[in-house]
Amino acid sequence: MLPIIDTHVHLGTSKFSGVTTTETELLESMESNGVATSLVMPQPTLENIDDVHENIGRLAIEHPGKFYGIASLDPWMKEEPYVLRLEKCVKELGFIAVKLHPYGHNISPLSDRCNKIYESARRLNIPVIVHTGLGTPSSLPSLLIEPARNFPDVTFVLAHAGFAIYTDEAIVAAKTCDNIILEPSWCPTYTVVKMIKAIGDHRMIMGSDHVTNLPVEIMKYRSIGISDVQLDDIFHNNAKRIFKL
Ligand SMILES: [Zn+2]
């Protein structure tokens, strides 16, 4: 089997759950679950976001190939400072994607303010990861259909694939737009099967979201009767292709 890539990992403290994840916990969890690479982003947080980005950047430099950063900036910020900070993350810290958190930042993906995210992603040639599920209506998966159509050359990853309750809607969005990828952390096993049947395993990636959820997410794919080739795609090949690792 190929090395496992976890595409949804957080560092720092969440303003919602109060949960803090440290560097040591990340390293231990990867070691004990046989994960080779983690894509790390800030939480929706009250911490200084530039500091969290710097920490993630340092982690990536200290452990080449083991960690890659994902930027998560407040879309309510004006365009110029937003773009400057995102470009710094990508060009100086080597980040490989940008996150939009409609719930954490209380914004609809259809807001004009989000266009700078999609335009920057296109220019920088990076995917946009969007939190979906918890925190509706702005976290409804269908709200990504219009941006995915307007930016057909940008890849949109629906994190949590609707978070169980809106999973059917995430499947509809992915069936409607080829540039939508599903990352079904927290979704039930039978819905993961449904996703693979609907869009194929090439547009599915594994994400844990929390260190203690990592073994659960890995086991989910191992328990649904898919082949080793499909597991390699979902655990490794797809993430490598989508995030250009
Ligand atoms: Zn998350």
Tab-separated table of C-alpha atoms and ligand atoms in Angstrom:
chain	number	residue	atom	x	y	z
A	1	MET	CA	0.000	0.000	0.000
A	2	LEU	CA	1.116	3.579	-0.709
A	3	PRO	CA	1.790	6.069	2.152
A	4	ILE	CA	-1.358	7.647	3.627
A	5	ILE	CA	-2.020	11.371	3.161
A	6	ASP	CA	-4.395	13.055	5.622
A	7	THR	CA	-5.842	16.100	3.823
A	8	HIS	CA	-7.675	17.743	6.722
A	9	VAL	CA	-5.602	18.480	9.836
A	10	HIS	CA	-5.701	21.428	12.242
A	11	LEU	CA	-3.086	23.070	14.444
A	12	GLY	CA	-4.035	25.392	17.309
A	13	THR	CA	-7.255	26.099	19.258
A	14	SER	CA	-10.801	25.996	17.873
A	15	LYS	CA	-13.040	28.869	18.950
A	16	PHE	CA	-16.064	26.535	18.691
A	17	SER	CA	-14.998	23.368	20.498
A	18	GLY	CA	-12.186	24.870	22.592
A	19	VAL	CA	-10.107	21.869	21.482
A	20	THR	CA	-6.372	22.505	21.095
A	21	THR	CA	-4.161	20.373	18.861
A	22	THR	CA	-0.398	20.597	19.341
A	23	GLU	CA	2.520	19.746	17.076
A	24	THR	CA	3.472	16.811	19.336
A	25	GLU	CA	-0.042	15.379	19.182
A	26	LEU	CA	-0.003	15.632	15.377
A	27	LEU	CA	3.330	13.820	15.128
A	28	GLU	CA	2.284	11.080	17.586
A	29	SER	CA	-1.054	10.531	15.871
A	30	MET	CA	0.569	10.278	12.418
A	31	GLU	CA	3.148	7.833	13.766
A	32	SER	CA	0.637	5.554	15.491
A	33	ASN	CA	-1.787	5.543	12.551
A	34	GLY	CA	0.792	5.087	9.796
A	35	VAL	CA	0.166	8.449	8.143
A	36	ALA	CA	3.076	9.824	6.108
A	37	THR	CA	1.813	13.298	5.229
A	38	SER	CA	-0.622	15.790	6.751
A	39	LEU	CA	-2.110	18.896	5.175
A	40	VAL	CA	-2.373	21.354	8.064
A	41	MET	CA	-4.600	24.422	8.440
A	42	PRO	CA	-5.595	26.776	11.260
A	43	GLN	CA	-8.841	26.178	13.167
A	44	PRO	CA	-11.661	28.706	13.045
A	45	THR	CA	-9.853	30.504	15.838
A	46	LEU	CA	-9.424	33.569	18.020
A	47	GLU	CA	-5.633	33.172	17.801
A	48	ASN	CA	-3.601	35.513	15.593
A	49	ILE	CA	-3.935	33.845	12.212
A	50	ASP	CA	-0.567	35.067	10.909
A	51	ASP	CA	1.139	33.386	13.888
A	52	VAL	CA	-0.681	30.106	13.226
A	53	HIS	CA	0.301	30.262	9.547
A	54	GLU	CA	3.944	30.921	10.537
A	55	ASN	CA	3.863	27.898	12.875
A	56	ILE	CA	2.489	25.674	10.139
A	57	GLY	CA	5.106	26.999	7.718
A	58	ARG	CA	7.891	26.234	10.207
A	59	LEU	CA	6.506	22.729	10.778
A	60	ALA	CA	6.607	22.119	7.017
A	61	ILE	CA	10.225	23.323	6.795
A	62	GLU	CA	11.317	21.196	9.769
A	63	HIS	CA	9.642	18.073	8.341
A	64	PRO	CA	9.957	18.189	4.540
A	65	GLY	CA	7.309	16.108	2.783
A	66	LYS	CA	5.546	15.350	6.054
A	67	PHE	CA	3.572	18.563	6.448
A	68	TYR	CA	2.097	21.019	3.939
A	69	GLY	CA	0.195	24.163	4.885
A	70	ILE	CA	-3.288	25.347	3.973
A	71	ALA	CA	-4.134	29.031	4.500
A	72	SER	CA	-7.365	30.033	6.227
A	73	LEU	CA	-8.055	33.763	6.174
A	74	ASP	CA	-11.120	35.828	7.060
A	75	PRO	CA	-12.991	36.598	3.796
A	76	TRP	CA	-14.421	39.759	5.383
A	77	MET	CA	-10.926	41.233	5.074
A	78	LYS	CA	-10.508	43.726	2.223
A	79	GLU	CA	-9.184	42.290	-1.021
A	80	GLU	CA	-5.666	43.728	-0.905
A	81	PRO	CA	-4.591	42.531	2.572
A	82	TYR	CA	-6.339	39.191	1.981
A	83	VAL	CA	-4.495	38.560	-1.286
A	84	LEU	CA	-1.154	39.754	0.122
A	85	ARG	CA	-1.378	37.378	3.072
A	86	LEU	CA	-2.521	34.448	0.968
A	87	GLU	CA	0.307	35.037	-1.515
A	88	LYS	CA	2.796	35.158	1.359
A	89	CYS	CA	1.514	31.768	2.585
A	90	VAL	CA	1.804	30.215	-0.873
A	91	LYS	CA	5.004	31.833	-2.139
A	92	GLU	CA	7.039	32.131	1.077
A	93	LEU	CA	5.686	29.331	3.282
A	94	GLY	CA	4.976	26.866	0.449
A	95	PHE	CA	1.264	26.409	1.269
A	96	ILE	CA	-0.675	24.253	-1.188
A	97	ALA	CA	-4.350	25.271	-0.759
A	98	VAL	CA	-6.720	27.859	0.686
A	99	LYS	CA	-9.620	27.193	3.045
A	100	LEU	CA	-13.007	28.876	3.085
A	101	HIS	CA	-14.941	28.306	6.310
A	102	PRO	CA	-18.499	29.639	5.750
A	103	TYR	CA	-19.451	28.701	9.325
A	104	GLY	CA	-16.270	29.897	11.066
A	105	HIS	CA	-16.233	33.174	9.156
A	106	ASN	CA	-20.023	33.533	8.954
A	107	ILE	CA	-20.154	34.090	5.212
A	108	SER	CA	-21.947	32.515	2.256
A	109	PRO	CA	-19.739	31.049	-0.495
A	110	LEU	CA	-21.974	33.058	-2.861
A	111	SER	CA	-20.925	36.380	-1.312
A	112	ASP	CA	-19.025	38.711	-3.657
A	113	ARG	CA	-16.409	38.859	-0.900
A	114	CYS	CA	-15.509	35.245	-1.636
A	115	ASN	CA	-14.634	35.958	-5.274
A	116	LYS	CA	-11.145	37.062	-4.213
A	117	ILE	CA	-10.610	33.547	-2.806
A	118	TYR	CA	-11.622	31.832	-6.048
A	119	GLU	CA	-9.746	34.330	-8.227
A	120	SER	CA	-6.595	33.954	-6.095
A	121	ALA	CA	-6.890	30.156	-6.174
A	122	ARG	CA	-7.071	30.282	-9.981
A	123	ARG	CA	-4.070	32.631	-10.225
A	124	LEU	CA	-1.990	30.670	-7.702
A	125	ASN	CA	-3.117	27.305	-9.132
A	126	ILE	CA	-4.263	25.896	-5.778
A	127	PRO	CA	-7.496	24.142	-4.707
A	128	VAL	CA	-10.116	25.757	-2.448
A	129	ILE	CA	-11.194	23.651	0.537
A	130	VAL	CA	-14.645	24.597	1.800
A	131	HIS	CA	-16.140	23.522	5.120
A	132	THR	CA	-19.627	22.057	4.554
A	133	GLY	CA	-22.390	20.688	6.758
A	134	LEU	CA	-22.412	22.195	10.256
A	135	GLY	CA	-23.445	25.841	10.244
A	136	THR	CA	-26.197	26.089	7.643
A	137	PRO	CA	-27.415	27.837	5.592
A	138	SER	CA	-23.960	29.199	4.637
A	139	SER	CA	-22.363	25.724	4.864
A	140	LEU	CA	-24.811	24.006	2.497
A	141	PRO	CA	-22.856	21.984	-0.100
A	142	SER	CA	-25.048	23.215	-2.998
A	143	LEU	CA	-23.743	26.761	-2.507
A	144	LEU	CA	-20.498	25.632	-4.147
A	145	ILE	CA	-22.157	24.706	-7.444
A	146	GLU	CA	-22.185	28.284	-8.700
A	147	PRO	CA	-18.534	29.085	-7.763
A	148	ALA	CA	-17.442	25.719	-9.240
A	149	ARG	CA	-19.236	26.609	-12.485
A	150	ASN	CA	-17.841	30.152	-12.537
A	151	PHE	CA	-14.310	28.850	-11.896
A	152	PRO	CA	-14.188	25.552	-13.841
A	153	ASP	CA	-10.377	25.468	-13.720
A	154	VAL	CA	-10.324	25.670	-9.898
A	155	THR	CA	-10.723	22.511	-7.789
A	156	PHE	CA	-13.197	22.771	-4.899
A	157	VAL	CA	-12.880	20.261	-2.048
A	158	LEU	CA	-16.072	19.910	0.012
A	159	ALA	CA	-14.663	19.184	3.468
A	160	HIS	CA	-16.924	16.834	5.487
A	161	ALA	CA	-19.004	16.252	2.303
A	162	GLY	CA	-22.068	17.754	3.970
A	163	PHE	CA	-21.219	16.358	7.432
A	164	ALA	CA	-23.587	13.326	7.263
A	165	ILE	CA	-26.849	15.281	7.274
A	166	TYR	CA	-26.276	17.093	3.943
A	167	THR	CA	-24.286	14.311	2.301
A	168	ASP	CA	-26.862	13.722	-0.437
A	169	GLU	CA	-26.598	17.402	-1.302
A	170	ALA	CA	-22.786	17.129	-1.459
A	171	ILE	CA	-23.212	14.208	-3.874
A	172	VAL	CA	-25.561	16.293	-6.044
A	173	ALA	CA	-23.001	19.130	-6.113
A	174	ALA	CA	-20.191	16.716	-7.037
A	175	LYS	CA	-22.297	15.057	-9.750
A	176	THR	CA	-23.134	18.508	-11.153
A	177	CYS	CA	-19.532	19.810	-11.235
A	178	ASP	CA	-16.522	17.678	-12.190
A	179	ASN	CA	-14.211	20.094	-10.355
A	180	ILE	CA	-15.812	19.255	-6.979
A	181	ILE	CA	-14.010	16.708	-4.767
A	182	LEU	CA	-15.510	15.089	-1.650
A	183	GLU	CA	-13.675	14.639	1.662
A	184	PRO	CA	-16.223	12.821	3.868
A	185	SER	CA	-14.843	13.199	7.405
A	186	TRP	CA	-17.634	12.549	9.983
A	187	CYS	CA	-19.917	10.936	7.366
A	188	PRO	CA	-21.310	7.403	7.967
A	189	THR	CA	-19.667	4.487	6.156
A	190	TYR	CA	-22.708	3.710	3.986
A	191	THR	CA	-22.733	7.300	2.665
A	192	VAL	CA	-19.060	6.949	1.696
A	193	VAL	CA	-20.047	3.912	-0.382
A	194	LYS	CA	-22.816	5.998	-1.945
A	195	MET	CA	-20.323	8.758	-2.849
A	196	ILE	CA	-17.905	6.335	-4.477
A	197	LYS	CA	-20.762	4.835	-6.517
A	198	ALA	CA	-21.968	8.294	-7.569
A	199	ILE	CA	-18.705	9.996	-8.556
A	200	GLY	CA	-16.020	7.275	-8.515
A	201	ASP	CA	-13.078	6.915	-6.153
A	202	HIS	CA	-10.884	9.353	-8.137
A	203	ARG	CA	-12.680	12.354	-6.672
A	204	MET	CA	-12.563	11.230	-3.033
A	205	ILE	CA	-9.877	12.054	-0.451
A	206	MET	CA	-9.386	11.144	3.210
A	207	GLY	CA	-9.366	13.804	5.954
A	208	SER	CA	-9.416	13.328	9.729
A	209	ASP	CA	-10.231	16.832	11.084
A	210	HIS	CA	-9.191	15.776	14.639
A	211	VAL	CA	-6.266	13.618	15.783
A	212	THR	CA	-8.544	11.213	17.662
A	213	ASN	CA	-10.733	10.831	14.560
A	214	LEU	CA	-7.821	9.786	12.334
A	215	PRO	CA	-7.940	6.008	13.042
A	216	VAL	CA	-11.728	6.141	12.628
A	217	GLU	CA	-11.547	7.718	9.166
A	218	ILE	CA	-8.873	5.261	8.005
A	219	MET	CA	-10.923	2.317	9.286
A	220	LYS	CA	-14.045	3.609	7.553
A	221	TYR	CA	-12.487	3.064	4.115
A	222	ARG	CA	-10.979	-0.270	5.137
A	223	SER	CA	-14.365	-1.560	6.298
A	224	ILE	CA	-16.495	-0.852	3.210
A	225	GLY	CA	-15.138	-3.565	0.932
A	226	ILE	CA	-13.236	-1.477	-1.620
A	227	SER	CA	-10.088	-2.776	-3.362
A	228	ASP	CA	-6.476	-1.983	-2.435
A	229	VAL	CA	-6.200	-0.018	-5.687
A	230	GLN	CA	-9.163	2.144	-4.628
A	231	LEU	CA	-7.685	2.549	-1.126
A	232	ASP	CA	-4.392	3.725	-2.638
A	233	ASP	CA	-6.310	6.252	-4.752
A	234	ILE	CA	-8.294	7.638	-1.801
A	235	PHE	CA	-5.439	7.540	0.719
A	236	HIS	CA	-2.636	8.716	-1.575
A	237	ASN	CA	-2.918	9.192	-5.360
A	238	ASN	CA	-5.903	11.560	-5.428
A	239	ALA	CA	-4.503	13.897	-2.761
A	240	LYS	CA	-1.123	13.929	-4.500
A	241	ARG	CA	-2.752	14.878	-7.817
A	242	ILE	CA	-5.269	17.403	-6.453
A	243	PHE	CA	-2.814	19.263	-4.175
A	244	LYS	CA	0.164	18.790	-6.577
A	245	LEU	CA	2.366	17.402	-3.791
B	1	ZN	ZN	-11.812	21.045	10.072
